[in-house]
C-alpha cells in the first residue's frame, strides 16, 4: 500500500482546493433538515454487514438489538491504539470500514482529509440529531476545514471539571457548595487569593504553575477561521501573571495526580483541588477511598467551560453501507441518552465557546507547551511573552497557515438562525 497515492495524498489536493475556494468565502449556517428518523424507523437493506472500526470497548453487548431490528450483521474491528495513523491505514486498506468511532482528540488529525460524508445533508440531517442529543452545542469544532460540511458527529463529550475537598474549603472560609464555589472562582483574582490562603495552611490547590493555561486550553483552540491566533488575549495574559506569581511564591504542589507524589498528596490531604475530566472520580475513589465523602465537583475556574475528552463518529465517503452506519449512530445516541444526561457536560453544551479545529493544532500545541513551559519564569512582560509565543508559532508554521486564513467569513452554528 502506497499511502502517498492513497488517503494521505488527498490532503494535498484538498489543501489546494481550499486555497482556491477561499478567494470567495461565504457565510454558512448549519440548518436543521427534516426530522431525523428514530433508530427503529431507519430503513436498511437486508443482510448487510456493517464494518465498524472503533477503539470504544463498552458497546459490544449492545450490538444484538440493533442487528435484529435492522437485519444488519455488525463486524466490529477494534483498534490497537486508536491513533490517526491507524485510522488512515484502515481507510487506505482493501477492506475499509463503513463507520469509524474514535476519541475526541483525534479530530484535529483527521480534519484535513476530504474523506468523510457531510452529515448535515440528507439522508443524515445530523443537525437535528445534534440539537436533540446535544442541545445548544456549537457544531463548529466538528466541521471540515474551511467548508460548510459537518463531518464528525459526537457520541459523548466529557467536561473538564474542578475536584475539591469541600471540608477543607469550608474550614478556611471559602464556599463549599459547588454552585457557590463555581461563581466564586469566576474571578481569577479570587481564585489566586484562595490558592494563597490554602498554601499557607499547607494545602495545595494547584499542581503546577501552568495550571491556568491548562484551564483556558480546555475552552479554546489555537486559531480562528480567519487564521488569527486565539491565545493573544487578556485572559491568557492574566493566566501568565498567575502562573508567574504562583511560581515565585511556591504555591503549587509540584506534582501531578497521575504520579506517585501527587496521589500521596491526595491521600495525605495536602492536594485539595485539581482540574481533570469528570471521569476522574473513578480514579479518585481508587486513590482515596476513605475520603470520597469529602470530595465534590464543580465547574472550571475563570468562568471557562471545556471538553476534555469524548467519542466521535464519522462515515467514510467510500462506505458501502452509509444508511446502516447512520442508523447505528442514531441507535447508540438514543441508547446512551440517559448516560449522557448523567454527565456534567450535559448541563453546559450551550456554554461551550465555538472552537475551530485545524490540522495545525497539534503542532501549535507542541510549540506552545515548549515555550510557555519556561517563559512564565522570566521577567519579560506578560504581554510580550504571549506575543513572542505567537510569533514563534507563526514562524514555524508559516508555510501552512495560508490554509486557514482564507476563511474569515466562514462560521458554523447549529440550529435555525
Coordinates of C-alpha atoms in Angstrom, one line a residue:
X1 CA 0.0 0.0 0.0
X2 CA 1.4 3.4 -1.0
X3 CA -0.1 5.9 1.3
X4 CA 1.4 8.7 -0.9
X5 CA -1.1 7.6 -3.5
X6 CA -3.8 6.8 -1.1
X7 CA -5.7 8.7 1.7
X8 CA -2.9 10.9 2.8
X9 CA -2.3 12.1 -0.8
X10 CA -5.8 13.6 -0.6
X11 CA -4.7 16.2 1.8
X12 CA -2.5 17.9 -0.8
X13 CA -5.4 18.2 -3.3
X14 CA -7.7 19.3 -0.5
X15 CA -5.3 22.0 0.6
X16 CA -5.1 23.4 -3.0
X17 CA -8.8 23.3 -3.3
X18 CA -9.3 25.1 0.0
X19 CA -6.9 27.9 -1.1
X20 CA -8.8 28.4 -4.4
X21 CA -12.2 28.3 -2.8
X22 CA -11.1 30.7 -0.1
X23 CA -10.9 33.5 -2.6
X24 CA -14.6 34.0 -2.3
X25 CA -15.6 33.0 1.2
X26 CA -19.3 32.8 2.1
X27 CA -21.0 32.7 5.4
X28 CA -22.6 29.4 6.2
X29 CA -25.1 28.3 8.9
X30 CA -25.9 24.7 9.6
X31 CA -29.7 24.4 9.4
X32 CA -31.8 21.7 10.7
X33 CA -33.3 19.5 8.0
X34 CA -36.3 17.2 8.2
X35 CA -36.8 15.5 11.5
X36 CA -34.3 12.7 11.9
X37 CA -35.7 9.2 11.9
X38 CA -35.5 7.1 15.1
X39 CA -33.2 4.2 15.1
X40 CA -36.1 1.8 14.8
X41 CA -37.6 3.6 11.8
X42 CA -34.3 4.0 9.8
X43 CA -34.5 1.8 6.8
X44 CA -31.7 -0.5 5.9
X45 CA -31.3 -3.3 3.3
X46 CA -31.5 -7.0 4.0
X47 CA -28.5 -9.0 5.1
X48 CA -26.0 -6.1 5.2
X49 CA -22.7 -6.2 7.1
X50 CA -21.7 -3.0 8.8
X51 CA -18.0 -2.8 9.3
X52 CA -17.3 -0.7 12.4
X53 CA -13.7 0.4 13.2
X54 CA -13.6 1.5 16.9
X55 CA -11.4 1.7 20.0
X56 CA -14.6 2.1 22.1
X57 CA -15.0 -1.1 24.1
X58 CA -18.3 -0.6 26.0
X59 CA -20.8 -1.2 23.2
X60 CA -20.2 -4.8 22.2
X61 CA -23.1 -6.1 24.4
X62 CA -25.4 -3.6 22.6
X63 CA -25.0 -5.0 19.1
X64 CA -27.6 -7.7 19.2
X65 CA -30.7 -5.5 19.5
X66 CA -29.5 -3.3 16.6
X67 CA -28.7 -6.3 14.4
X68 CA -32.2 -7.8 15.0
X69 CA -34.1 -4.6 14.5
X70 CA -32.2 -3.6 11.3
X71 CA -31.3 -7.0 9.8
X72 CA -27.7 -6.0 9.9
X73 CA -24.6 -8.0 10.9
X74 CA -22.1 -6.0 12.9
X75 CA -18.4 -6.6 12.0
X76 CA -16.5 -4.9 14.8
X77 CA -12.8 -4.2 14.2
X78 CA -11.1 -3.0 17.3
X79 CA -8.1 -0.7 17.0
X80 CA -4.8 -1.4 18.8
X81 CA -4.0 2.3 19.6
X82 CA -6.8 4.3 18.0
X83 CA -4.2 6.6 16.5
X84 CA -4.8 8.8 13.5
X85 CA -2.3 6.7 11.5
X86 CA -4.1 3.5 12.4
X87 CA -7.4 5.1 11.2
X88 CA -5.9 6.3 8.0
X89 CA -4.3 2.9 7.4
X90 CA -7.7 1.3 7.8
X91 CA -9.3 3.8 5.3
X92 CA -6.5 3.0 2.8
X93 CA -6.9 -0.8 3.2
X94 CA -8.6 -3.2 0.8
X95 CA -11.5 -3.6 3.3
X96 CA -12.2 0.0 4.6
X97 CA -14.7 0.5 7.4
X98 CA -18.3 1.7 6.8
X99 CA -18.2 3.6 10.1
X100 CA -15.4 4.8 12.4
X101 CA -15.5 5.7 16.0
X102 CA -12.6 7.5 17.6
X103 CA -11.5 9.6 20.5
X104 CA -12.4 13.3 20.5
X105 CA -8.8 14.4 20.4
X106 CA -8.2 12.7 17.1
X107 CA -10.4 15.1 15.1
X108 CA -7.6 17.6 14.6
X109 CA -5.5 14.9 12.9
X110 CA -8.3 13.8 10.5
X111 CA -9.8 17.2 9.7
X112 CA -7.6 17.9 6.7
X113 CA -8.6 14.7 4.8
X114 CA -11.5 15.0 2.3
X115 CA -12.8 11.5 3.1
X116 CA -15.9 11.8 5.3
X117 CA -19.5 12.3 4.5
X118 CA -21.3 15.6 5.1
X119 CA -23.7 14.6 7.9
X120 CA -25.6 17.9 7.7
X121 CA -27.1 16.8 4.4
X122 CA -29.7 14.1 3.5
X123 CA -30.1 11.3 4.2
X124 CA -28.4 12.1 7.5
X125 CA -29.6 15.6 8.6
X126 CA -27.4 15.2 11.7
X127 CA -28.1 18.8 12.8
X128 CA -31.5 17.7 14.0
X129 CA -29.8 14.8 15.9
X130 CA -27.2 17.1 17.4
X131 CA -29.9 19.5 18.6
X132 CA -31.8 16.7 20.2
X133 CA -28.9 14.9 21.9
X134 CA -26.6 17.9 22.5
X135 CA -28.9 20.9 22.9
X136 CA -27.1 24.2 22.4
X137 CA -23.8 22.7 21.2
X138 CA -21.9 24.7 18.6
X139 CA -21.0 22.4 15.7
X140 CA -18.0 24.4 14.5
X141 CA -15.4 22.0 16.1
X142 CA -17.0 19.1 14.2
X143 CA -16.8 20.7 10.8
X144 CA -14.5 20.3 7.9
X145 CA -11.6 22.8 7.4
X146 CA -12.8 25.9 5.5
X147 CA -16.1 24.5 4.3
X148 CA -19.7 24.0 5.3
X149 CA -19.5 20.3 5.9
X150 CA -20.4 18.6 9.2
X151 CA -18.0 15.6 9.0
X152 CA -18.0 14.5 12.6
X153 CA -20.8 13.5 15.0
X154 CA -20.2 13.4 18.7
X155 CA -21.3 10.3 20.6
X156 CA -20.4 11.6 24.1
X157 CA -18.5 14.6 25.5
X158 CA -16.8 14.7 28.9
X159 CA -16.3 18.0 30.6
X160 CA -13.2 19.4 32.3
X161 CA -14.2 20.0 36.0
X162 CA -12.8 21.0 39.3
X163 CA -12.5 18.4 42.1
X164 CA -12.2 19.9 45.6
X165 CA -12.2 19.0 49.2
X166 CA -15.4 20.7 50.5
X167 CA -14.5 20.2 54.1
X168 CA -11.1 22.0 53.7
X169 CA -12.6 24.9 51.8
X170 CA -15.3 25.3 54.4
X171 CA -12.8 25.2 57.3
X172 CA -10.8 28.0 55.6
X173 CA -13.8 30.3 54.9
X174 CA -14.4 29.5 51.2
X175 CA -17.6 28.4 49.6
X176 CA -18.0 24.6 49.8
X177 CA -21.3 24.4 47.8
X178 CA -20.5 23.5 44.1
X179 CA -22.6 26.3 42.6
X180 CA -21.3 29.0 45.0
X181 CA -17.7 27.9 44.5
X182 CA -18.1 28.0 40.8
X183 CA -19.3 31.6 41.0
X184 CA -16.5 32.5 43.4
X185 CA -13.8 31.1 41.1
X186 CA -15.0 33.0 38.1
X187 CA -12.7 35.8 39.3
X188 CA -9.0 34.9 38.6
X189 CA -8.0 37.3 41.5
X190 CA -10.3 35.5 44.0
X191 CA -9.1 32.1 42.8
X192 CA -5.4 33.1 43.3
X193 CA -6.2 34.5 46.7
X194 CA -7.8 31.2 47.7
X195 CA -4.7 29.3 46.5
X196 CA -2.5 31.6 48.6
X197 CA -4.6 31.2 51.8
X198 CA -4.7 27.4 51.4
X199 CA -0.9 27.2 50.7
X200 CA -0.2 29.0 54.0
X201 CA -2.1 26.2 55.7
X202 CA -0.1 23.5 53.9
X203 CA -2.9 22.8 51.4
X204 CA -2.3 22.9 47.7
X205 CA -4.9 24.0 45.1
X206 CA -2.5 23.9 42.2
X207 CA -0.5 21.0 40.8
X208 CA 1.9 23.1 38.6
X209 CA 2.3 26.8 37.8
X210 CA 0.9 26.2 34.3
X211 CA -2.5 25.0 35.6
X212 CA -4.2 28.3 34.5
X213 CA -3.1 27.6 30.9
X214 CA -4.5 24.1 31.1
X215 CA -7.8 25.5 32.2
X216 CA -8.1 28.0 29.4
X217 CA -6.8 25.5 26.9
X218 CA -9.8 23.2 27.6
X219 CA -12.1 26.0 26.4
X220 CA -10.0 27.4 23.4
X221 CA -8.3 26.2 20.3
X222 CA -5.3 27.9 18.7
X223 CA -6.7 29.6 15.5
X224 CA -9.8 31.4 14.4
X225 CA -11.3 30.7 11.0
X226 CA -9.5 33.8 9.6
X227 CA -6.1 32.5 10.8
X228 CA -5.8 34.8 13.7
X229 CA -4.3 33.5 17.0
X230 CA -6.8 32.7 19.7
X231 CA -4.5 32.9 22.7
X232 CA -3.2 36.5 22.5
X233 CA -5.9 37.8 24.8
X234 CA -6.2 39.5 28.2
X235 CA -7.3 36.1 29.7
X236 CA -4.1 34.4 28.7
X237 CA -2.1 37.4 29.8
X238 CA -3.8 37.2 33.2
X239 CA -3.1 33.4 33.2
X240 CA 0.6 34.1 32.8
X241 CA 0.6 36.6 35.7
X242 CA -1.0 33.9 37.9
X243 CA 1.5 31.3 36.7
X244 CA 4.4 33.6 37.5
X245 CA 3.1 34.6 40.9
X246 CA 2.4 31.0 41.9
X247 CA 5.9 30.0 40.8
X248 CA 7.6 32.9 42.7
X249 CA 5.5 32.2 45.8
X250 CA 5.9 28.4 45.5
X251 CA 2.2 27.8 45.7
X252 CA 1.8 24.7 43.5
X253 CA 2.4 21.1 44.7
X254 CA 4.9 20.5 42.0
X255 CA 3.4 17.1 41.2
X256 CA 0.5 15.6 39.2
X257 CA -2.4 13.4 40.3
X258 CA -1.1 11.0 37.7
X259 CA 2.2 10.4 39.5
X260 CA 3.0 8.8 42.8
X261 CA 3.8 12.0 44.7
X262 CA 0.5 13.6 43.6
X263 CA -1.5 10.6 44.6
X264 CA 0.2 10.5 48.0
X265 CA -0.6 14.2 48.4
X266 CA -4.3 13.4 47.8
X267 CA -4.2 10.7 50.5
X268 CA -2.4 12.9 53.0
X269 CA -4.9 15.8 52.4
X270 CA -2.2 18.1 51.0
X271 CA -3.6 18.4 47.5
X272 CA -7.2 19.6 48.0
X273 CA -8.2 20.9 44.5
X274 CA -7.4 19.8 40.9
X275 CA -8.8 20.0 37.4
X276 CA -9.4 16.9 35.4
X277 CA -12.1 15.1 33.3
X278 CA -15.3 14.3 35.1
X279 CA -14.5 10.6 34.7
X280 CA -11.6 11.1 37.2
X281 CA -14.0 10.4 40.0
X282 CA -13.4 6.7 39.4
X283 CA -9.6 7.1 39.8
X284 CA -10.1 9.4 42.8
X285 CA -12.1 6.7 44.5
X286 CA -9.2 4.2 44.0
X287 CA -6.6 6.7 45.3
X288 CA -8.6 8.0 48.3
X289 CA -11.4 5.5 49.1
X290 CA -11.7 6.7 52.7
X291 CA -12.1 10.4 51.7
X292 CA -14.6 10.2 48.9
X293 CA -17.4 11.7 51.0
X294 CA -15.3 14.8 51.4
X295 CA -14.7 15.4 47.6
X296 CA -17.1 17.4 45.5
X297 CA -17.1 18.6 41.9
X298 CA -17.8 22.0 40.3
X299 CA -17.1 23.7 37.0
X300 CA -13.8 25.1 35.9
X301 CA -12.3 28.3 37.3
X302 CA -12.3 31.6 35.4
X303 CA -15.8 31.0 34.1
X304 CA -14.5 28.6 31.5
X305 CA -16.3 25.6 30.0
X306 CA -14.4 23.0 28.1
X307 CA -14.4 19.5 26.7
X308 CA -11.6 17.3 28.0
X309 CA -12.4 14.1 26.2
X310 CA -15.2 12.2 24.3
X311 CA -16.1 9.9 21.4
X312 CA -16.9 10.9 17.9
X313 CA -18.3 9.2 14.8
X314 CA -17.5 9.7 11.1
X315 CA -18.9 7.9 8.0
X316 CA -16.2 7.5 5.2
X317 CA -17.3 8.5 1.7
X318 CA -16.4 5.1 0.4
X319 CA -18.6 3.4 3.0
X320 CA -20.7 0.6 1.3
X321 CA -23.5 0.9 3.9
X322 CA -24.0 4.5 4.7
X323 CA -27.6 4.3 5.7
X324 CA -26.9 1.4 8.1
X325 CA -24.0 3.4 9.5
X326 CA -26.2 6.3 10.2
X327 CA -28.9 4.1 11.7
X328 CA -26.3 2.7 14.1
X329 CA -25.2 6.2 15.1
X330 CA -28.8 7.0 15.9
X331 CA -29.3 3.8 17.8
X332 CA -26.3 4.4 20.0
X333 CA -27.2 8.1 20.6
X334 CA -30.7 7.1 21.7
X335 CA -29.4 4.1 23.7
X336 CA -27.0 6.3 25.7
X337 CA -29.2 9.3 26.3
X338 CA -29.6 8.5 30.0
X339 CA -25.8 8.1 30.3
X340 CA -25.1 11.5 28.6
X341 CA -27.7 13.2 30.8
X342 CA -25.8 11.9 33.9
X343 CA -22.6 13.8 32.8
X344 CA -21.8 17.3 34.0
X345 CA -21.2 18.2 30.3
X346 CA -24.9 17.8 29.6
X347 CA -25.6 21.0 31.6
X348 CA -23.1 23.1 29.7
X349 CA -23.4 22.3 26.0
X350 CA -24.7 25.8 25.3
X351 CA -21.8 27.4 27.3
X352 CA -19.0 26.0 25.2
X353 CA -17.3 28.5 23.0
X354 CA -17.1 27.7 19.3
X355 CA -13.7 26.1 18.6
X356 CA -12.2 26.0 15.1
X357 CA -10.5 22.6 14.7
X358 CA -7.5 22.7 12.4
X359 CA -4.7 20.2 11.4
X360 CA -2.2 22.7 12.8
X361 CA -3.5 22.3 16.3
X362 CA -1.1 19.5 17.3
X363 CA 2.0 21.4 16.0
X364 CA 0.9 24.6 17.6
X365 CA 0.2 22.9 20.9
X366 CA 3.7 21.4 20.9
X367 CA 5.3 24.9 20.3
X368 CA 3.0 26.5 22.9
X369 CA 3.8 23.9 25.6
X370 CA 7.6 24.2 24.9
X371 CA 7.6 28.0 25.1
X372 CA 5.1 28.6 27.9
X373 CA 6.8 25.9 30.0
X374 CA 9.7 28.1 30.8
X375 CA 8.8 31.7 29.8
X376 CA 6.5 32.2 32.8
X377 CA 9.6 32.0 35.0
X378 CA 11.2 35.0 33.2
X379 CA 10.8 38.7 34.0
X380 CA 9.6 39.5 30.5
X381 CA 6.3 41.4 30.5
X382 CA 3.3 39.0 30.2
X383 CA 2.0 40.8 27.1
X384 CA 5.4 40.4 25.5
X385 CA 5.6 36.7 26.4
X386 CA 2.3 35.9 24.7
X387 CA 3.4 37.9 21.6
X388 CA 6.7 36.1 21.5
X389 CA 5.0 32.7 21.6
X390 CA 2.5 33.7 18.9
X391 CA 5.4 34.8 16.7
X392 CA 7.2 31.5 17.3
X393 CA 4.1 29.6 16.3
X394 CA 3.6 31.7 13.2
X395 CA 7.2 31.5 12.2
X396 CA 7.4 27.7 12.5
X397 CA 4.0 27.2 10.8
X398 CA 4.3 30.0 8.2
X399 CA 4.1 27.7 5.2
X400 CA 0.9 26.1 6.4
X401 CA -1.1 29.0 7.9
X402 CA -2.4 30.0 4.5
X403 CA -4.7 27.0 4.6
X404 CA -6.7 28.6 7.4
X405 CA -6.6 32.3 6.6
X406 CA -9.0 32.4 3.6
X407 CA -12.0 31.5 5.6
X408 CA -12.6 34.7 7.6
X409 CA -16.2 34.7 6.7
X410 CA -17.0 31.0 7.4
X411 CA -18.7 30.5 10.7
X412 CA -20.6 27.4 11.8
X413 CA -23.6 27.2 14.1
X414 CA -26.2 24.6 14.9
X415 CA -29.9 25.2 14.7
X416 CA -32.0 27.7 12.8
X417 CA -30.8 31.2 12.5

